[in-house]
Coordinates of C-alpha atoms in Angstrom, one line a residue:
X20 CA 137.7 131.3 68.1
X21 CA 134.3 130.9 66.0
X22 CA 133.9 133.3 63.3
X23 CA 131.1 135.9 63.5
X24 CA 129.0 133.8 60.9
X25 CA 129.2 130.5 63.2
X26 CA 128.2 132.6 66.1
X27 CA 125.6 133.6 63.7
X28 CA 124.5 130.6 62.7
X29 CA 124.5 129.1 66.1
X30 CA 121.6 131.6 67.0
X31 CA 119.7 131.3 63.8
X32 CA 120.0 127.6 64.3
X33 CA 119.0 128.0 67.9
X34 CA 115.5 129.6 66.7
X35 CA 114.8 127.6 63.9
X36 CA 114.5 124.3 66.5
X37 CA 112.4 126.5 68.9
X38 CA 110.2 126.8 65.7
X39 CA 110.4 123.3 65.1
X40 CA 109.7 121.5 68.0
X41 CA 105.9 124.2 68.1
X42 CA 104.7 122.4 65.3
X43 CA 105.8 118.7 65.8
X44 CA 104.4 118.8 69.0
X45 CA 101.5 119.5 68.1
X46 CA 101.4 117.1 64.6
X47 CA 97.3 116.6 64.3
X48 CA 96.5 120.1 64.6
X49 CA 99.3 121.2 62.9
X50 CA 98.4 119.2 60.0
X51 CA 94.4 120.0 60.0
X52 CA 95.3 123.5 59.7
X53 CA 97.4 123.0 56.6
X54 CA 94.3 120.5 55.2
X55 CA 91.7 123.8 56.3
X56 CA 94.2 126.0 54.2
X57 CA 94.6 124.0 51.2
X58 CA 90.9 123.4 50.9
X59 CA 89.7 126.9 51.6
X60 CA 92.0 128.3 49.0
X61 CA 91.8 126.3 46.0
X62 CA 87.8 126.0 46.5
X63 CA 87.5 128.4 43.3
X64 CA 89.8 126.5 41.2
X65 CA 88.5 124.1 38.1
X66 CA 90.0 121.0 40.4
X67 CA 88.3 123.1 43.3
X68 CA 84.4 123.0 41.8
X69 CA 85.1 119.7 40.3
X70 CA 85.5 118.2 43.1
X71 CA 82.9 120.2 45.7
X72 CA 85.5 122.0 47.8
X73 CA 83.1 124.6 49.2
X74 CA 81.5 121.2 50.6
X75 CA 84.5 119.7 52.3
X76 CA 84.2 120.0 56.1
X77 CA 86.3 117.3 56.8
X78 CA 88.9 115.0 55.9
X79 CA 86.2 112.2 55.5
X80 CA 84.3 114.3 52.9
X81 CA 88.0 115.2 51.7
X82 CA 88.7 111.3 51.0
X83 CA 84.9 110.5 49.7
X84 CA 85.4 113.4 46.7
X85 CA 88.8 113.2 45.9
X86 CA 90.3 109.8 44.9
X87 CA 94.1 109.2 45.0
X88 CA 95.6 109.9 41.6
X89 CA 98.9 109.8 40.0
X90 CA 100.6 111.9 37.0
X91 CA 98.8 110.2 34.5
X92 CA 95.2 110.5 36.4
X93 CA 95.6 114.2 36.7
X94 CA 97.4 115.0 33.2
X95 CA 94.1 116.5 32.1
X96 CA 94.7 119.1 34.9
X97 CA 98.2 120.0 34.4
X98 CA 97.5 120.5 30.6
X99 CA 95.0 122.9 31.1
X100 CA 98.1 124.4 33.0
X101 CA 100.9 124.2 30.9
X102 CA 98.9 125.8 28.3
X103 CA 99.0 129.1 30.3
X104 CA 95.4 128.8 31.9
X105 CA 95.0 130.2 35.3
X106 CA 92.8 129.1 37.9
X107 CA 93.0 125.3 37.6
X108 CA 94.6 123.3 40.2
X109 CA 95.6 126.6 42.3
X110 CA 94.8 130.1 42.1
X111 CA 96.4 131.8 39.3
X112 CA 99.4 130.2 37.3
X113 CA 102.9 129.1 38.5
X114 CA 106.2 130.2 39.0
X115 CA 107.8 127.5 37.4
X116 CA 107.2 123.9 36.1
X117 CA 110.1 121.2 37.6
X118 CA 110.5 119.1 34.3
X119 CA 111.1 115.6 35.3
X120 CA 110.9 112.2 33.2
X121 CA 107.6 110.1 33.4
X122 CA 107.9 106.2 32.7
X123 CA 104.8 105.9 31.0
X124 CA 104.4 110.1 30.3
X125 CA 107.3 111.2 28.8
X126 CA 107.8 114.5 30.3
X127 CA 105.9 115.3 33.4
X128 CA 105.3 118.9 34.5
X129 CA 104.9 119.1 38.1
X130 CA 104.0 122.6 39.5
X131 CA 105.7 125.1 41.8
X132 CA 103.9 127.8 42.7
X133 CA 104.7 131.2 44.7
X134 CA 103.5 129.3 48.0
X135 CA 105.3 126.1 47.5
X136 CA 108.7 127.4 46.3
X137 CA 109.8 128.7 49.8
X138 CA 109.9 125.5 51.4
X139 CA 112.0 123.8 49.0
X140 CA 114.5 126.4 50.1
X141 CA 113.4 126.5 53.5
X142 CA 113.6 122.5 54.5
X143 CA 117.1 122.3 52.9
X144 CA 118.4 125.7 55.3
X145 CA 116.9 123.5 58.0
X146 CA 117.9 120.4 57.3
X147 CA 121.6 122.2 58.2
X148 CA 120.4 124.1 61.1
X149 CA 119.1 121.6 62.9
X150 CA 122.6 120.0 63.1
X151 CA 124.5 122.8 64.1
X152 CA 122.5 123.1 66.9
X153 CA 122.5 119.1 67.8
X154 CA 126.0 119.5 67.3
X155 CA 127.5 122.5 67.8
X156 CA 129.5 122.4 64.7
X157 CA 129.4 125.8 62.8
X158 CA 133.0 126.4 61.1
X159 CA 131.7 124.7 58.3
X160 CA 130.1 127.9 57.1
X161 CA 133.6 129.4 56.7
X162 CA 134.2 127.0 53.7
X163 CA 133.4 126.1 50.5
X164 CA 130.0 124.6 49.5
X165 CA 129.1 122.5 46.8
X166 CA 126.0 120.6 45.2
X167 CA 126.1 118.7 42.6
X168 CA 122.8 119.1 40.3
X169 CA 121.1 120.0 37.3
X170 CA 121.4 122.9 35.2
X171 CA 119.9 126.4 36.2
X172 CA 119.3 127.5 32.5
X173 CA 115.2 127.6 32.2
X174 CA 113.2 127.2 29.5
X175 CA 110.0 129.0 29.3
X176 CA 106.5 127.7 28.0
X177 CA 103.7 129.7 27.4
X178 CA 104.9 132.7 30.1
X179 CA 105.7 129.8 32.4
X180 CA 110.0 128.9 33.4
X181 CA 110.8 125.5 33.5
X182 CA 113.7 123.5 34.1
X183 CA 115.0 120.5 36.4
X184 CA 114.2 121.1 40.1
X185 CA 117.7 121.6 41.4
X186 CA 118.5 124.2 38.7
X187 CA 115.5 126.2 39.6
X188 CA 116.0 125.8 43.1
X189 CA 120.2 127.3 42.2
X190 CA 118.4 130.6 41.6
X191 CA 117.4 131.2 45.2
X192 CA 120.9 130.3 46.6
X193 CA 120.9 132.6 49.9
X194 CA 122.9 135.9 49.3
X195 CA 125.3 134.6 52.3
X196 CA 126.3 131.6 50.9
X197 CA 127.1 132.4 47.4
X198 CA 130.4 133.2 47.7
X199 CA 131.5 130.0 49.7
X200 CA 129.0 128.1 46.6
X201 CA 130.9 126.1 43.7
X202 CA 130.8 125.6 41.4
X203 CA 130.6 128.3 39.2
X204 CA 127.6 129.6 37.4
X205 CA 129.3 128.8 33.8
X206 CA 129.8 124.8 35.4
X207 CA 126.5 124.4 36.7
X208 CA 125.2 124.8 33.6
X209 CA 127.3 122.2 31.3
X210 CA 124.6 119.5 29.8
X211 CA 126.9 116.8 29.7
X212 CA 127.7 114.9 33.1
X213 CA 131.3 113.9 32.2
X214 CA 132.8 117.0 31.2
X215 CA 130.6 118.9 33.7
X216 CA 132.0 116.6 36.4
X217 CA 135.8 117.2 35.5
X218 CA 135.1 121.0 34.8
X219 CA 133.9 121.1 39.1
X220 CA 137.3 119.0 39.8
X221 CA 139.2 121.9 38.1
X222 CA 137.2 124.6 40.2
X223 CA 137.2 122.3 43.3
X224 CA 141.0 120.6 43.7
X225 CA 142.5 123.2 45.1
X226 CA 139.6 125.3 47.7
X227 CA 138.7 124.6 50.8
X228 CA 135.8 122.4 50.8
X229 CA 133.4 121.8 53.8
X230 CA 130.3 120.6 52.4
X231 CA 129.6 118.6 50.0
X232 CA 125.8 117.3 48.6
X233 CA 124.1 115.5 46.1
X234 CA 122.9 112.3 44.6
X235 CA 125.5 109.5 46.1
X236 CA 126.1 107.6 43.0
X237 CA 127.1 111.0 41.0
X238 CA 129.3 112.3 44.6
X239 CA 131.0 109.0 44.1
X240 CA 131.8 109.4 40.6
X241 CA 133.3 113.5 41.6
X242 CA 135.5 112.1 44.5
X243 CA 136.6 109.0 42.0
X244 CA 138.1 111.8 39.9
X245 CA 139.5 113.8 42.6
X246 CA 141.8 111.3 44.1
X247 CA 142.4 110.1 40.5
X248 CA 144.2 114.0 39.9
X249 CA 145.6 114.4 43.6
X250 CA 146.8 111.0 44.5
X251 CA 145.2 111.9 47.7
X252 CA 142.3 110.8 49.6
X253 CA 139.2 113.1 49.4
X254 CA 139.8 114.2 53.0
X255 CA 143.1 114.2 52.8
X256 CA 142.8 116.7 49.9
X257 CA 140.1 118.7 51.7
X258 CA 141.0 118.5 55.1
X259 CA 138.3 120.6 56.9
X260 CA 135.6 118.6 54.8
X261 CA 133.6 116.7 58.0
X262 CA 129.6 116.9 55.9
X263 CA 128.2 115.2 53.7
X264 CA 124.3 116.2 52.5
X265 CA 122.4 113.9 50.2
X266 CA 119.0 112.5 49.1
X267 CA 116.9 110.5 46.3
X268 CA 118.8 107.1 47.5
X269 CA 120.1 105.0 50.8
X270 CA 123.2 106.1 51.8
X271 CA 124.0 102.8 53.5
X272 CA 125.1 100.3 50.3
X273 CA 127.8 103.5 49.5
X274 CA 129.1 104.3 52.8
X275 CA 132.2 101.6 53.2
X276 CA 133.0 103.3 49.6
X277 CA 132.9 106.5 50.7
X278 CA 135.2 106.0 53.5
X279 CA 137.8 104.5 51.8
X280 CA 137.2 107.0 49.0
X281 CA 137.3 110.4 52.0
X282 CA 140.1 108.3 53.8
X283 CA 138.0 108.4 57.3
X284 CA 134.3 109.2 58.3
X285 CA 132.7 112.7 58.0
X286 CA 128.9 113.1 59.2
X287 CA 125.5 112.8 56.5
X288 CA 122.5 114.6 56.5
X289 CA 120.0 112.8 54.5
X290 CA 117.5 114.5 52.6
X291 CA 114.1 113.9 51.4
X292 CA 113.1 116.3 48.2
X293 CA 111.3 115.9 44.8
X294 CA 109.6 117.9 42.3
X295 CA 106.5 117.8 43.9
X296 CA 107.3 119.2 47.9
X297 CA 110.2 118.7 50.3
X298 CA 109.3 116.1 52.5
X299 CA 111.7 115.2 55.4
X300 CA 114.8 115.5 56.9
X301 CA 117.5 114.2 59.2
X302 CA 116.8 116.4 62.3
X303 CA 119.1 114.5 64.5
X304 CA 122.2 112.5 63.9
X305 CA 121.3 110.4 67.3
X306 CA 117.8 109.5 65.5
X307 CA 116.6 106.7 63.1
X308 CA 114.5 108.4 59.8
X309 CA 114.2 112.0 58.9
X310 CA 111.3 114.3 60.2
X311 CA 108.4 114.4 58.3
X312 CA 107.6 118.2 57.7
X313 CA 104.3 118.7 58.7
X314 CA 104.0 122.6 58.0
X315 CA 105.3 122.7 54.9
X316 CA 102.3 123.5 53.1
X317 CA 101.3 119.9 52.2
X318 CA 98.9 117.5 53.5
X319 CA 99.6 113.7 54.3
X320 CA 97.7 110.5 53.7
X321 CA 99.3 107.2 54.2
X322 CA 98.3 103.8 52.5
X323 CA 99.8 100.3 53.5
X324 CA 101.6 99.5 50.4
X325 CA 100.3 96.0 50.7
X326 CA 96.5 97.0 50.3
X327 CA 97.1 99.9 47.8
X328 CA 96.2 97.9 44.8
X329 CA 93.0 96.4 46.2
X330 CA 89.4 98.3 45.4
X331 CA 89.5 101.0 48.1
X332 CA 92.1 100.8 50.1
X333 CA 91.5 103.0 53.8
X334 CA 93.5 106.4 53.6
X335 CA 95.5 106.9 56.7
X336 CA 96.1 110.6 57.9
X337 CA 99.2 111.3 60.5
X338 CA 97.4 110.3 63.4
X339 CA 96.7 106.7 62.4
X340 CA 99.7 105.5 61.0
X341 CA 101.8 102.6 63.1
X342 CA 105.7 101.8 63.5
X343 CA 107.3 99.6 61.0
X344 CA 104.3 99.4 58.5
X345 CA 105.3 99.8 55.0
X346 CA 103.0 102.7 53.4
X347 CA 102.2 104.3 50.1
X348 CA 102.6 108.2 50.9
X349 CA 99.9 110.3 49.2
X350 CA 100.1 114.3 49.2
X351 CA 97.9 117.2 48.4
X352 CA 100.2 120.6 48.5
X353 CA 100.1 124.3 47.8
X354 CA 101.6 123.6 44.3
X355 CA 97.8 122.1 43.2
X356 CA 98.5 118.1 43.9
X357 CA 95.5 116.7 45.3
X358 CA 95.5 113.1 46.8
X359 CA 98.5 113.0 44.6
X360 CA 100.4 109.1 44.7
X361 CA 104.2 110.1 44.6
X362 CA 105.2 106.7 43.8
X363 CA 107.4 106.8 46.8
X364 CA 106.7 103.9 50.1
X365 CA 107.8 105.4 53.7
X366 CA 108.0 103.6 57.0
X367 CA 107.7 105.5 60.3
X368 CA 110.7 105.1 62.6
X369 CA 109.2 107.3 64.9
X370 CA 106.0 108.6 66.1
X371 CA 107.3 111.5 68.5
X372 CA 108.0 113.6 66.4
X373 CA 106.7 111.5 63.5
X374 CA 110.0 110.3 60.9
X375 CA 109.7 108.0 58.3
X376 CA 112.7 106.5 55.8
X377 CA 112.5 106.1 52.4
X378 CA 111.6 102.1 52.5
X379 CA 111.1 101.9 48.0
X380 CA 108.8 102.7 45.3
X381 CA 105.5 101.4 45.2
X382 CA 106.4 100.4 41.2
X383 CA 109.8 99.4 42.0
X384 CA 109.4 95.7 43.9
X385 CA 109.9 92.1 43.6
X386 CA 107.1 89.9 43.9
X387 CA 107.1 87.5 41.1
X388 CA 106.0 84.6 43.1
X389 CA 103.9 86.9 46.2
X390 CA 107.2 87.5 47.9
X391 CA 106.9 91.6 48.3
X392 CA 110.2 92.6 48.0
X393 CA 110.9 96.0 48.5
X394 CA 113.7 98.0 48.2
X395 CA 114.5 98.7 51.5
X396 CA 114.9 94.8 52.2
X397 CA 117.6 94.5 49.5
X398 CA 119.5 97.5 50.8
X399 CA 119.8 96.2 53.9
X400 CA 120.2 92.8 53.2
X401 CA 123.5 94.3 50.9
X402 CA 124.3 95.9 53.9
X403 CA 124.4 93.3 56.7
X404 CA 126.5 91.0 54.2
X405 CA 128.8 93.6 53.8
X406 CA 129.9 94.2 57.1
X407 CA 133.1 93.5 59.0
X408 CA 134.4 92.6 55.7
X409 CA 136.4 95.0 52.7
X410 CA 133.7 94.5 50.4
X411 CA 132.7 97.5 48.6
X412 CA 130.1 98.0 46.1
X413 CA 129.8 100.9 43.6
X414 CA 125.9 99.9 42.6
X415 CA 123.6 97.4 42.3
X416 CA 120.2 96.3 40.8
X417 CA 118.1 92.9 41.3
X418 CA 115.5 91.2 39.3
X419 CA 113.4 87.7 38.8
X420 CA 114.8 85.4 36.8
X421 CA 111.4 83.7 36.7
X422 CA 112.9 81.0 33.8
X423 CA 116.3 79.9 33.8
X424 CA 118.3 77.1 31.4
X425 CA 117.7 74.7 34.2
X426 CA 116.9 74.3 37.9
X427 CA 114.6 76.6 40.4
X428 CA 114.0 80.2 39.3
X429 CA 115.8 82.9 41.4
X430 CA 116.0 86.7 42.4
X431 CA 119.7 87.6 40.1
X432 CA 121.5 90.3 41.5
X433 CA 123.3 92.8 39.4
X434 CA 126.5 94.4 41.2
X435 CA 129.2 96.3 40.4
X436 CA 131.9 95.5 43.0
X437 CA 135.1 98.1 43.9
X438 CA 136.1 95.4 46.1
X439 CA 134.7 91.9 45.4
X440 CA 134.4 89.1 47.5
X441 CA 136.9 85.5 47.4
X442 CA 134.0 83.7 47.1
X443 CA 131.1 85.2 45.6
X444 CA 129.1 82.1 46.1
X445 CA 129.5 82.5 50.1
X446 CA 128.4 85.6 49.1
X447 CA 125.3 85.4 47.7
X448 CA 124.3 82.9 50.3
X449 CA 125.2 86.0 53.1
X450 CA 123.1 88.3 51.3
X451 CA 120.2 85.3 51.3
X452 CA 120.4 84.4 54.5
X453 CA 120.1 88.6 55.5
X454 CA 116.7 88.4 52.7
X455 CA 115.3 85.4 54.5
X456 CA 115.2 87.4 57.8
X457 CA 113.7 90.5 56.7
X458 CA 111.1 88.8 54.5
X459 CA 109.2 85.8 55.6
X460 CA 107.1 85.2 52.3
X461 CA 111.0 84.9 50.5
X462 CA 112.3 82.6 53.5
X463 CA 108.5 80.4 52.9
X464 CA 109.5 80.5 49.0
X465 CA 112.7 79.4 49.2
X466 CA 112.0 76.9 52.5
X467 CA 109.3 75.5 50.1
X468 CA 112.3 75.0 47.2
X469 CA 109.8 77.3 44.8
X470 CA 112.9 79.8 44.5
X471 CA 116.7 78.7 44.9
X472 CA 119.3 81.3 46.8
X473 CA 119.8 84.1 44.6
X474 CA 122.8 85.1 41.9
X475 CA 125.1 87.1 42.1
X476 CA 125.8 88.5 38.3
X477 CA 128.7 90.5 38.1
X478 CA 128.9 94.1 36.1
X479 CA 131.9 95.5 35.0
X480 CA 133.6 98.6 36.3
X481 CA 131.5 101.6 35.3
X482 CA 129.0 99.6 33.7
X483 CA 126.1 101.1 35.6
X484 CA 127.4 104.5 34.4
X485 CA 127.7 103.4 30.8
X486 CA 124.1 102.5 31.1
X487 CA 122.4 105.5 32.3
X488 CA 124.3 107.1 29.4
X489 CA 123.3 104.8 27.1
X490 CA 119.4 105.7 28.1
X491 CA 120.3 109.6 28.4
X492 CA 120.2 109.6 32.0
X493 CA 123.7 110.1 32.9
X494 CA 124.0 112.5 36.2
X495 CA 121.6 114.6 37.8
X496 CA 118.6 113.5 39.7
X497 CA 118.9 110.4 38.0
X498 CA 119.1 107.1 39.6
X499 CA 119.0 103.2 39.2
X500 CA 116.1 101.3 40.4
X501 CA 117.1 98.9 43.6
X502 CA 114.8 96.4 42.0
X503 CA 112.3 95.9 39.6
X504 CA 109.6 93.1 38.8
X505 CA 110.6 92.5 35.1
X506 CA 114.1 92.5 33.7
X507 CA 113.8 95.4 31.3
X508 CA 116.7 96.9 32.8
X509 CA 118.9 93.7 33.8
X510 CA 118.6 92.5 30.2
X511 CA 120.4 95.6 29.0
X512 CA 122.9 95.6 31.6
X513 CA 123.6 91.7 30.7
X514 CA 125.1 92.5 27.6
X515 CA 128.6 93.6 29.6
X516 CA 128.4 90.7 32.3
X517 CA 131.1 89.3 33.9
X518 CA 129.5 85.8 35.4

């Protein structure tokens, strides 16, 4: 018999889709009326009069005084901001700054103000709603919870808190769930990744856990030490553990790992947050893509990724964007982002409702010799060469090696294999063969012998781990690049190769 807080859920879940399917039936209007909001109530900010807000009218006249921008482009802004200034990208100051690391910045600040925060908690209370009413699964709630992330400890700057998303985002855990949340308040808030890690084994071996979340790389390394202690299988050792929540990568390349880790398959939702707005979710486990949240306080223009370095590339809103096409998302939010490039590349999977998966990064491709390699290609390609087979791989990175000792250059891929392959060579030319499908301009290169297949470059055991530590990035929100144009971070990982 279902508890009282299934039943409960059930219900709440129940009028949560009602709400849902209101809005993303109705995504144009929907998303005008966010568009009317944002400009109407920043119109008196210093980005506001900058930019002739009280003039806006439209979407056009939006696009024509407000060019896309990215951290660096609006630094100025957020300056002004972190000082303690009010009034500059959004009325008044904010609640909190989520502190993540810039390439080029050092430390960005991004925003979160008392409109914005809410969804962040909202979408992810969805994101779990939504499937117990698809599936009817609710006992869940009975157990424990966990999510792996950063530490909740704040600092505070000029009257302002600050800290990592996910430990600001700890300190609106609903009163209902924390007492089925782990871990404990004292673990959440260990610096170090390694000992924090084994610190949740201790406060995890022995509950009953039922959901687990986080990045997939640092999940991996948690159940690694779990059946390390137990001997047992991670769902042998939590046996009513059937869901698994994560975001910031593709689940896909760790999911033959994860079931041999768990011992059989449990259902994902994936997840689609960052500092600056929560933007998607799985709404349906029958469904390609996660939907794109349209009420949410931000505002949505999409760029085809292969025209967003030209002079003025056309700015798509919601209902002009097209199946399949690779795009550059661009958001302007409640938190004081205007036009603002996220860095992040989406496809649409679906146009009713509209959902989109996470196909790259617009900095984060291959295209050394015009072949537009992005990462979603390489993922898949990984994917489709891995299956009906017990290959497994832990994690993987690929690069140009635009001049080698001798013969054609080549894409090298970087993987750490649980399970390698008897012939890595036949390998390789899988994982080709999958490339050359997906990417015509690879299959012309390669067809035209100006790239040979690629190489396979073997890392050792934990090597990917000992190199986010080596850079300070060990755990967290942290996570490799699928690829990259240069071989920055190849070069450093070469120094432990196994060829």
């Amino acid at each position: 018999m279902a508890s009282i807080k299934a039943l409960a859920a059930k219900i709440f879940a129940s009028r949560v889709f009602r709400n849902t399917q209101k809005w993303s039936r109705n995504p144009e209007a929907t998303q005008q009326k966010v568009f009317t909001q944002l400009i109407q109530k920043a119109k008196n900010t210093d980005f506001g009069r900058d930019h002739h807000f009280d003039q806006i009218q439209s979407f056009e006249d939006f696009s024509k005084q407000v060019p896309i921008r990215d951290y660096e482009q609006l630094k100025d802004y957020v300056e002004k901001v972190v000082k303690g200034q009010s009034d500059i990208l959004w009325p008044g100051k904010p609640l909190y700054f989520a502190k993540t690391s810039g390439t080029t910045s050092g430390a960005k600040y991004i925003p979160l103000t008392k409109e914005s925060m809410p969804f962040h908690i909202q979408a992810a209370r969805d994101a779990i709603l939504h499937y117990i009413h698809e599936t009817g699964h609710a006992d869940f709630v009975n157990g424990k919870m966990i999510f792996l992330q950063g530490s909740p400890e704040l600092e505070e700057k000029n009257g302002i808190k600050l800290g990592r998303l996910s430990g600001i985002v700890a300190h609106y855990v609903p009163k209902y769930l924390q007492k089925n949340r782990l871990p404990s308040w004292e673990t959440n808030c260990i610096e170090d990744w390694e000992t924090k890690v084994d610190a949740i084994v201790k406060e995890t071996i022995q509950e009953n856990m039922t959901v687990i979340s986080g990045i997939p790389s640092w999940v991996q390394m948690y159940f690694e030490k779990l059946r390390q202690q137990s001997g047992k299988p991670v769902g042998e050792l939590f046996k009513d553990f059937n869901l698994f929540i994560y975001g910031g990568v593709n689940y896909e390349p760790y999911r033959a790992k994860f079931e041999n880790l768990i011992g059989r398959k449990v259902d994902s939702i994936e997840l689609f947050p960052a500092s600056e707005g929560f933007f998607a979710y799985q709404d349906s486990q029958q469904e390609k893509g996660m939907l794109l949240l349209l009420n949410s306080g931000i505002f949505y223009e999409f760029v085809k990724a292969d025209e967003f370095f030209t002079e003025n590339p056309k700015r798509h809103t919601i209902g002009e964007v097209a199946l399949g096409v690779n795009y550059v998302m661009i958001i302007s939010t409640n938190a004081g982002l205007w036009a603002y490039n996220i860095g992040d590349t989406v496809q649409f999977t679906s146009l009713k409702p509209y959902r989109v998966i996470v196909s790259g990064r617009i900095k984060h491709f291959i295209s050394a010799f015009g072949e537009h390699v992005i990462g979603k290609e390489v993922e898949s390609a990984l994917q489709e060469a891995m299956e009906h087979t017990e290959i497994r791989v832990n994690e993987f990175t690929v690069a140009p090696q635009i001049n080698p000792k001798k013969g054609l250059p080549y894409h090298e891929w970087f993987i750490e294999f649980e399970n390698r392959p008897d012939d890595i060579e036949d390998f390789a030319l899988k994982i080709d063969a999958a490339m050359r499908k997906q990417n015509t301009y690879y299959d012309d290169l390669i067809s035209g012998s100006v790239l040979r297949t690629l190489v396979i470059s073997q890392v050792p055991k934990n090597g990917f781990q000992e190199y986010m530590k080596s850079i300070g990035k060990l755990g967290g929100q942290n996570k490799i690049p699928r690829l990259s144009n240069d071989r920055k971070i190849v070069e450093e990982l070469a120094n432990g190769i196994i060829r």
